[in-house]
Amino acid sequence: MSERVSSLATGIVAKPPEREAALDSSTLAPSKSLLTEFLEWFGELAIFSWRVARAAVTPPYEFRELFRQLDEIGSKSLPLVALAGAAIGVVLSLESRQSLTRFGAKSLLPAALVFSIIHEIGPIITALVVSGRVGAGIGAELASMKVTEQIDAIEASAVNPYRLLAATRILACTLMLPLLTLAADLCGLLMGWVALASVEPLSFHQFINSGFSGSGFSDFLPPTLKTAVFGLIIGLISCFQGMRTRGGAAGVGRAATSSVVLSSLFVILADVVLVKLIIILFP
Amino acid sequence: MAAIEQIAMNPQADEASSAPVIAVRDVRKSFGSQSVLNGVSLAVSRGETLAVLGRSGTGKSVLLRLIIGFDTPDSGWVRIHGQNLVGMSLDKLGEVRLKMGFLFQHAALYDSLTVEQNVGFPLQHQRKTMSAAEQRDRVRKLLAEVGMDGHLDKMPADISGGMQKRVGLARALALEPDILLLDEPTAGLDPISSAEIDELILKLQSEHHMASIVVTHDLHSAKTIADRLILLNEGTVVIEGSFRQLQQSDDAFVMEFLKHS
């Protein structure tokens, strides 16, 4: 099913022989089967989420593993996220300057930069970068543990793998995404100003004053906090795809790919819903 | 099989001291349309070693997975110390598993942990009242018992298959279980390493007096370490008894199996 969903996401649909036979005999049956598989995948995800949630709130708590994951997911993603944020800041600054100058609105450039980076570009770029780095890592690691029976070995030691492996990774992703987003925002704004200051005289103080004028608390907090939902999605999908893997090395590869594809897809879909919600709740 | 019959007639009977530690009654398991186990029953008492023999794909490992609760039977039951595992919650299963040690076919060592950390893993999570020094001492004692005390800091990838099995065995014994489940302990090993593992299992058995089930297709190994054997074919028990009884059987499948072993 995971392969099916990831295939849909990437547009690559591999048809196994039995599926081709079914397509020949009836056009209705395969679409039914696809729907069933799709619903099954969501059903399994719901059961997995429930098990993880229950394991996460009941003792014993795996603090040591949580701190290890906070470091693995947070600290080790920081350079990549900061670099991506900085690059986007420079590109956005250069592109926006040209467009706004054409429409005689060059004075709005700092505000446009601050608004676009903090509202949308910073959160989504961070989520996609983390989805690529961390999603693939979690998916491959847990899938590899699954196919080599290491997850069974954890269970055999009377340790709940949902608590030790999944809850800690999902919580670490949820906690670290907003902090990484702040870092991406900061680097983006800083490099956006550097790019701007390299072509016209503008102090950082002026840039910040102009950029943040007329903005309130509600302009910045909800877009940053929504990334916690992105982190939850990345952690949940990656752990789920990893822990349900079957089929040796090929299965590990599929789990890593589907973790990235599905978590990126669901992050983008969630962004649509969250942006609408933020606009309604914080007009 | 008498113990099994007794439990079937009186479910409380297995609480008696003479009752089997492991009791499996009429378990059936299918994966999709493929039927793997078709009504298998067995019982193992404390200090006894039962070998489960059979061709590849006859459900030996599935039986072991049902006994530790990784999978659930479609029908029938599995009792450990009288507690039925069927329908048990994951946390409750965890409590039962504290009394069980499991050696996986490929050892299943945690590849990101050293040999010492692998053996220490169950203690770290289940013996939180033990100090770090006590845990370290226990790990080193266990590794010495399996002859791996000179490889504490090595990673699983840096040691041989036989050594991995030894470390897996030490990890299985970490929580001092009274049940030991061994899935193909000698599979993939050369004859000398196989014999060493067999000797080690015998030594551990005599020292710890556990109820053990060894899944294997290695008849020589089964003959060496088991008190009793069962032979599976197409998900059912063909014969149960001592190695001598197996040899004396006139069942066509038993004779065929012995001929090719």
XYZ file of C-alpha atoms in Angstrom:
544
model
C 0.000 0.000 0.000
C 2.792 2.405 0.889
C 4.323 1.755 -2.504
C 0.944 2.345 -4.067
C 0.528 5.715 -2.355
C 4.084 6.775 -3.077
C 3.623 5.695 -6.666
C 0.551 7.859 -6.893
C 2.488 10.699 -5.343
C 5.336 10.444 -7.788
C 3.164 9.533 -10.730
C 4.964 6.240 -11.226
C 2.467 3.407 -11.081
C 4.009 -0.052 -11.241
C 1.471 -2.690 -12.144
C 2.122 -6.185 -10.826
C 1.082 -8.992 -13.192
C -2.042 -9.926 -11.220
C -3.135 -6.291 -11.294
C -2.733 -6.174 -15.086
C -4.871 -9.288 -15.400
C -7.544 -7.706 -13.273
C -7.466 -4.552 -15.392
C -8.089 -6.615 -18.479
C -11.101 -8.372 -17.038
C -12.775 -5.391 -15.451
C -12.102 -1.697 -15.153
C -14.212 -1.323 -12.021
C -12.569 -4.013 -9.879
C -9.053 -2.492 -9.788
C -10.334 0.955 -8.831
C -12.275 -0.679 -6.005
C -9.162 -2.525 -4.936
C -7.097 0.651 -5.069
C -9.649 2.432 -2.887
C -9.645 -0.488 -0.463
C -5.856 -0.426 -0.245
C -5.900 3.352 0.220
C -8.429 3.053 3.060
C -6.490 0.148 4.558
C -3.352 2.279 4.617
C -5.181 5.038 6.499
C -6.712 2.454 8.841
C -3.300 0.989 9.631
C -1.908 4.499 10.115
C -4.736 5.283 12.571
C -4.042 2.081 14.559
C -0.308 2.869 14.553
C -0.987 6.456 15.736
C -3.200 5.192 18.557
C -0.553 2.708 19.726
C 2.151 5.377 19.635
C -0.026 7.922 21.465
C -0.891 5.399 24.162
C 2.733 4.327 24.532
C 3.922 7.953 24.655
C 1.732 8.972 27.592
C 2.270 5.882 29.747
C 5.450 5.224 31.747
C 8.252 4.274 31.545
C 9.301 7.356 29.577
C 12.274 7.019 27.267
C 13.961 10.379 28.011
C 17.447 9.222 27.061
C 16.311 8.154 23.600
C 14.249 11.355 23.253
C 17.308 13.537 23.942
C 19.341 11.477 21.481
C 16.681 12.023 18.843
C 16.414 15.745 19.617
C 20.138 15.955 18.875
C 19.926 13.695 15.825
C 16.924 15.445 14.306
C 17.509 18.982 15.582
C 21.193 19.773 15.901
C 22.274 17.692 12.950
C 19.646 19.222 10.645
C 20.579 22.776 11.650
C 23.405 23.380 9.116
C 21.284 22.141 6.216
C 18.215 24.110 7.267
C 20.279 27.272 7.886
C 21.928 26.966 4.464
C 18.585 26.400 2.723
C 17.065 29.386 4.585
C 20.030 31.607 3.708
C 19.916 30.655 0.019
C 16.174 31.284 -0.169
C 16.687 34.676 1.558
C 19.230 35.766 -1.066
C 17.143 34.534 -4.014
C 13.948 36.072 -2.674
C 15.679 39.387 -1.989
C 17.171 39.606 -5.502
C 13.986 38.485 -7.276
C 11.619 40.642 -5.199
C 13.802 43.758 -5.590
C 13.591 43.504 -9.355
C 9.820 42.967 -9.375
C 8.999 45.628 -6.784
C 11.253 48.217 -8.498
C 9.339 47.609 -11.729
C 6.054 48.440 -9.929
C 7.531 51.385 -7.986
C 7.131 49.648 -4.641
C 10.786 49.189 -3.745
C 10.242 50.638 -0.267
C 8.037 47.619 0.551
C 10.898 45.213 -0.074
C 11.944 44.642 3.617
C 8.320 44.061 4.658
C 7.709 41.749 1.698
C 10.830 39.753 2.575
C 9.974 39.476 6.272
C 6.360 38.583 5.549
C 7.040 35.947 2.900
C 9.943 34.296 4.722
C 8.298 34.108 8.131
C 4.800 33.352 6.913
C 5.435 30.712 4.335
C 8.876 30.233 2.787
C 10.750 29.530 6.047
C 8.258 26.980 7.435
C 7.714 25.069 4.207
C 11.394 25.018 3.164
C 12.370 23.797 6.645
C 9.697 21.102 6.594
C 10.723 19.879 3.146
C 14.436 19.856 3.997
C 13.756 17.985 7.263
C 11.401 15.641 5.458
C 14.212 14.781 3.035
C 16.970 14.395 5.610
C 15.146 13.100 8.664
C 12.220 11.342 6.949
C 14.503 9.238 4.792
C 16.788 8.576 7.766
C 13.995 7.426 10.081
C 12.291 5.402 7.342
C 15.483 3.602 6.355
C 16.710 3.072 9.934
C 13.460 1.586 11.233
C 12.919 -0.440 8.057
C 16.405 -1.873 8.370
C 15.736 -2.718 12.033
C 12.460 -4.348 11.026
C 13.876 -6.601 8.307
C 16.810 -7.680 10.483
C 14.413 -8.541 13.370
C 15.935 -5.869 15.635
C 12.443 -4.504 16.382
C 11.338 -8.024 17.333
C 14.427 -8.249 19.545
C 13.343 -5.041 21.304
C 9.901 -6.574 21.882
C 11.504 -9.799 23.083
C 13.309 -7.724 25.735
C 9.845 -6.639 26.934
C 10.412 -3.082 25.664
C 7.563 -1.431 23.760
C 8.999 -0.449 20.336
C 6.207 2.075 19.803
C 7.425 3.882 22.914
C 11.173 3.508 22.366
C 11.423 3.978 18.607
C 8.316 5.748 17.327
C 7.131 8.045 20.139
C 10.609 9.477 20.738
C 11.242 10.209 17.048
C 7.796 11.714 16.458
C 8.061 13.896 19.564
C 11.580 15.026 18.608
C 10.396 15.985 15.099
C 7.408 17.880 16.564
C 9.564 19.802 19.039
C 12.470 20.555 16.716
C 10.610 21.748 13.615
C 9.549 25.140 15.098
C 13.098 25.746 16.377
C 14.635 24.812 13.037
C 12.108 27.067 11.320
C 13.226 29.975 13.494
C 16.814 29.285 12.445
C 15.833 29.151 8.763
C 13.832 32.390 9.116
C 16.763 34.123 10.805
C 19.295 33.010 8.191
C 16.887 33.896 5.377
C 16.280 37.397 6.708
C 19.969 37.967 7.434
C 21.109 36.861 3.991
C 18.169 38.676 2.389
C 19.433 41.875 3.992
C 23.041 41.111 2.935
C 21.883 40.632 -0.668
C 19.898 43.849 -0.497
C 22.667 45.832 1.198
C 25.141 44.727 -1.442
C 23.256 46.631 -4.148
C 21.991 49.657 -2.177
C 22.880 51.275 1.148
C 20.582 49.875 3.856
C 21.554 49.272 7.483
C 20.329 46.126 9.264
C 18.529 48.354 11.770
C 16.625 50.102 8.956
C 15.858 46.776 7.306
C 14.394 45.295 10.502
C 12.459 48.464 11.431
C 10.961 48.715 7.983
C 10.332 44.987 7.660
C 8.534 44.518 10.954
C 6.560 47.819 10.959
C 2.826 47.164 11.095
C 3.304 43.526 12.006
C 1.891 42.013 15.159
C 2.501 38.994 17.333
C -0.147 36.979 15.487
C 1.686 37.507 12.192
C 4.664 35.463 13.343
C 3.686 32.986 16.036
C 1.046 30.868 14.229
C 3.132 30.327 11.053
C 6.072 29.180 13.183
C 4.004 26.956 15.449
C 2.256 25.311 12.505
C 5.572 23.645 11.753
C 5.038 21.513 14.863
C 2.237 19.875 12.866
C 4.659 19.417 9.963
C 7.106 17.753 12.375
C 4.349 15.483 13.669
C 3.486 14.469 10.094
C 7.120 13.810 9.124
C 7.806 11.759 12.256
C 4.561 9.807 12.121
C 4.676 8.922 8.418
C 8.384 8.018 8.499
C 8.068 5.804 11.580
C 4.947 4.157 10.170
C 6.530 3.442 6.796
C 9.698 2.152 8.467
C 8.045 -0.116 11.021
C 5.668 -1.780 8.540
C 8.395 -2.662 6.048
C 8.685 -6.128 4.562
C 11.036 -7.601 2.026
C 14.740 -7.170 2.756
C 16.960 -4.534 1.181
C 14.387 -3.627 -1.463
C 11.838 -3.032 1.299
C 14.274 -0.726 3.113
C 14.775 1.319 -0.066
C 11.028 1.535 -0.629
C 10.456 2.594 2.985
C 13.033 5.400 2.735
C 11.595 6.685 -0.536
C 7.967 6.456 0.531
C 8.778 8.167 3.854
C 10.135 11.201 2.027
C 7.498 11.289 -0.705
C 4.520 10.777 1.581
C 5.678 13.067 4.385
C 6.469 15.852 1.868
C 3.080 15.384 0.216
C 1.176 15.410 3.508
C 3.169 18.447 4.740
C 2.119 20.406 1.655
C -1.501 19.285 1.998
C -1.493 20.138 5.705
C -0.035 23.556 4.880
C -3.086 24.347 2.735
C -5.410 23.536 5.624
C -3.279 25.261 8.268
C -2.889 28.492 6.260
C -6.660 28.665 5.873
C -7.127 27.988 9.589
C -4.580 30.663 10.552
C -6.318 33.209 8.304
C -9.671 32.395 9.952
C -8.392 32.305 13.548
C -5.875 35.196 13.308
C -7.412 37.607 10.766
C 1.013 -34.943 25.237
C -0.551 -36.037 28.534
C 0.091 -32.653 30.140
C -1.650 -30.918 27.259
C -4.704 -33.161 27.640
C -4.783 -32.368 31.339
C -4.761 -28.612 30.666
C -7.449 -28.964 28.031
C -9.735 -30.654 30.541
C -8.901 -28.307 33.404
C -7.551 -24.841 32.472
C -6.454 -24.209 36.065
C -4.380 -27.360 36.100
C -1.349 -25.651 34.576
C -0.964 -23.547 37.713
C 0.201 -26.592 39.564
C 3.931 -26.881 40.080
C 4.202 -29.953 37.852
C 2.390 -28.227 34.994
C 4.285 -27.339 31.825
C 5.892 -23.890 31.678
C 4.987 -23.660 27.985
C 1.723 -25.148 26.754
C 0.431 -24.854 23.216
C -2.948 -26.330 22.329
C -4.299 -26.930 18.826
C -2.891 -23.707 17.315
C -3.691 -22.868 13.728
C -2.170 -20.055 11.747
C -2.640 -18.964 8.150
C -1.156 -16.101 6.160
C -3.694 -15.179 3.528
C -4.731 -18.378 1.803
C -1.589 -20.202 2.944
C -2.182 -22.408 5.945
C 1.056 -22.712 7.978
C 0.059 -24.438 11.229
C -2.876 -26.863 11.305
C -3.487 -27.716 14.938
C -0.164 -28.053 16.732
C -0.019 -28.923 20.437
C 3.008 -29.215 22.684
C 4.077 -28.826 26.288
C 7.482 -28.147 27.828
C 8.328 -28.379 31.515
C 11.051 -26.637 33.514
C 14.529 -27.987 32.771
C 13.345 -29.714 29.605
C 14.505 -29.001 26.046
C 12.182 -29.680 23.153
C 13.493 -29.605 19.590
C 11.059 -28.713 16.815
C 12.248 -30.297 13.579
C 10.944 -30.054 10.067
C 11.656 -28.980 6.540
C 12.018 -25.300 5.679
C 8.648 -23.558 5.481
C 6.761 -26.013 7.678
C 5.923 -23.379 10.277
C 8.668 -24.009 12.866
C 9.628 -20.356 13.243
C 5.973 -19.290 13.095
C 5.312 -21.609 16.051
C 8.113 -19.933 17.991
C 6.738 -16.469 17.114
C 3.330 -17.530 18.448
C 4.901 -18.757 21.682
C 6.617 -15.418 22.344
C 3.514 -13.495 21.246
C 4.899 -11.768 18.135
C 1.974 -13.264 16.206
C -1.471 -14.411 17.319
C -2.898 -17.824 16.413
C -6.083 -17.929 14.334
C -7.396 -20.512 16.806
C -6.077 -22.483 19.763
C -4.075 -21.050 22.633
C -0.563 -20.501 23.972
C -0.040 -20.469 27.734
C 3.122 -19.340 29.462
C 3.114 -20.146 33.179
C -0.617 -20.690 32.779
C -1.276 -17.257 31.252
C -2.979 -17.329 27.872
C -1.144 -14.991 25.480
C -4.032 -14.798 23.022
C -5.735 -11.422 23.304
C -3.177 -10.097 25.803
C -2.258 -6.371 25.621
C 1.249 -5.356 24.536
C 2.133 -4.192 28.065
C 0.878 -7.413 29.637
C 2.782 -9.406 27.000
C 5.849 -7.425 28.001
C 5.477 -8.665 31.573
C 5.280 -12.284 30.367
C 8.279 -11.775 28.070
C 10.394 -10.731 31.052
C 10.544 -14.457 31.818
C 11.496 -15.403 28.268
C 14.755 -15.260 26.349
C 14.780 -15.437 22.556
C 17.707 -16.194 20.273
C 16.918 -15.071 16.734
C 17.997 -17.003 13.670
C 20.350 -14.217 12.576
C 21.029 -13.095 16.174
C 19.263 -9.718 15.506
C 21.881 -7.734 17.403
C 21.359 -3.958 17.467
C 23.807 -2.844 14.818
C 24.325 0.627 16.297
C 25.346 -0.772 19.706
C 28.533 -2.532 20.797
C 28.560 -6.145 21.998
C 28.512 -4.946 25.619
C 25.660 -2.492 24.978
C 23.645 -5.183 23.177
C 23.749 -7.491 26.165
C 23.147 -4.561 28.511
C 20.070 -3.369 26.597
C 17.471 -5.535 28.430
C 19.036 -4.689 31.804
C 19.107 -0.978 31.015
C 15.365 -1.031 30.285
C 14.099 -3.659 32.713
C 16.438 -3.504 35.713
C 16.355 0.199 36.440
C 17.058 -0.352 40.125
C 20.424 -1.915 39.239
C 23.309 0.539 39.310
C 25.396 1.071 36.183
C 28.265 -0.830 37.810
C 26.022 -3.783 38.689
C 24.670 -3.865 35.144
C 28.190 -3.758 33.722
C 29.265 -6.626 35.990
C 26.258 -8.716 34.990
C 26.898 -8.060 31.272
C 30.542 -9.049 31.591
C 29.623 -12.196 33.512
C 27.131 -13.168 30.797
C 29.632 -12.491 28.037
C 32.245 -14.527 29.889
C 29.720 -17.360 30.144
C 29.389 -17.464 26.345
C 33.111 -16.873 25.771
C 32.760 -13.345 24.388
C 34.292 -11.319 27.218
C 37.216 -10.315 25.027
C 35.015 -8.520 22.501
C 33.103 -5.995 24.613
C 33.682 -2.938 22.451
C 33.282 -4.579 19.056
C 30.327 -3.773 16.830
C 28.106 -6.667 15.637
C 29.295 -6.132 12.053
C 32.898 -6.766 13.178
C 32.321 -10.247 14.626
C 31.554 -13.591 12.954
C 28.132 -15.254 12.696
C 28.981 -17.732 15.436
C 30.114 -14.924 17.725
C 26.916 -13.011 16.983
C 24.915 -16.066 18.038
C 26.902 -16.202 21.290
C 26.204 -12.527 21.990
C 22.530 -13.095 21.102
C 22.472 -15.956 23.585
C 24.031 -13.770 26.292
C 21.416 -11.079 25.586
C 18.627 -13.685 25.766
C 19.872 -14.700 29.230
C 20.289 -11.147 30.539
C 16.966 -11.036 32.414
C 17.498 -14.518 33.889
C 14.573 -16.087 32.008
C 13.055 -19.427 32.875
C 12.092 -19.993 29.232
C 14.579 -20.000 26.364
C 13.437 -20.009 22.741
C 16.100 -20.679 20.123
C 15.380 -20.155 16.440
C 17.842 -22.119 14.296
C 20.806 -21.594 16.674
C 23.255 -23.378 14.374
C 21.921 -22.251 10.981
C 24.584 -20.805 8.709
C 27.466 -21.885 10.952
C 30.342 -24.187 10.099
C 30.334 -27.627 11.826
C 32.858 -26.592 14.485
C 30.970 -23.396 15.382
C 27.711 -25.410 15.397
C 29.179 -27.901 17.821
C 30.449 -25.067 20.027
C 26.996 -23.457 20.086
C 25.419 -26.852 20.936
C 27.874 -27.326 23.804
C 27.179 -23.815 25.013
C 23.416 -24.412 24.975
C 23.859 -27.665 26.910
C 26.069 -25.906 29.461
C 23.581 -23.053 29.890
C 20.738 -25.549 30.208
C 22.457 -27.450 32.980
C 23.270 -24.210 34.808
C 19.975 -22.352 34.408
C 17.389 -25.200 34.222
C 15.141 -23.386 31.782
C 12.278 -24.732 29.709
C 13.642 -24.524 26.173
C 12.326 -24.901 22.668
C 14.874 -25.206 19.876
C 13.643 -24.791 16.326
C 16.062 -26.417 13.940
C 16.419 -28.508 10.827
C 19.800 -29.737 12.049
C 19.095 -33.271 13.298
C 22.563 -33.678 14.785
C 22.156 -30.504 16.827
C 18.649 -31.562 17.947
C 19.955 -34.973 19.008
C 22.729 -33.311 21.061
C 20.751 -30.678 22.922
C 17.127 -31.881 23.132
C 15.425 -34.200 25.595
C 12.462 -34.624 23.293
C 11.729 -33.893 19.639
C 8.704 -33.160 17.513
C 8.718 -33.343 13.750
C 6.462 -30.989 11.810
C 5.191 -31.530 8.307
C 2.653 -29.333 6.548
C 1.762 -27.604 9.792
C 1.029 -30.723 11.851
C 3.050 -32.815 14.300
C 4.057 -36.051 12.565
C 5.806 -37.596 15.559
C 6.750 -36.658 19.109
C 9.243 -38.478 21.308
C 12.884 -39.196 21.932
C 15.497 -39.416 19.180
C 15.380 -43.198 19.509
C 11.601 -43.208 18.968
C 12.135 -41.040 15.908
C 14.655 -43.548 14.554
C 12.317 -46.463 15.188
C 9.325 -44.865 13.495
C 7.966 -46.502 10.359
C 6.209 -43.314 9.209
C 7.194 -42.597 5.595
C 7.852 -38.896 6.172
C 9.939 -39.545 9.310
C 12.001 -42.119 7.438
C 12.453 -39.742 4.506
C 13.481 -36.905 6.853
C 16.020 -39.083 8.691
C 17.382 -40.409 5.416
C 18.231 -36.938 4.156
C 19.447 -35.434 7.464
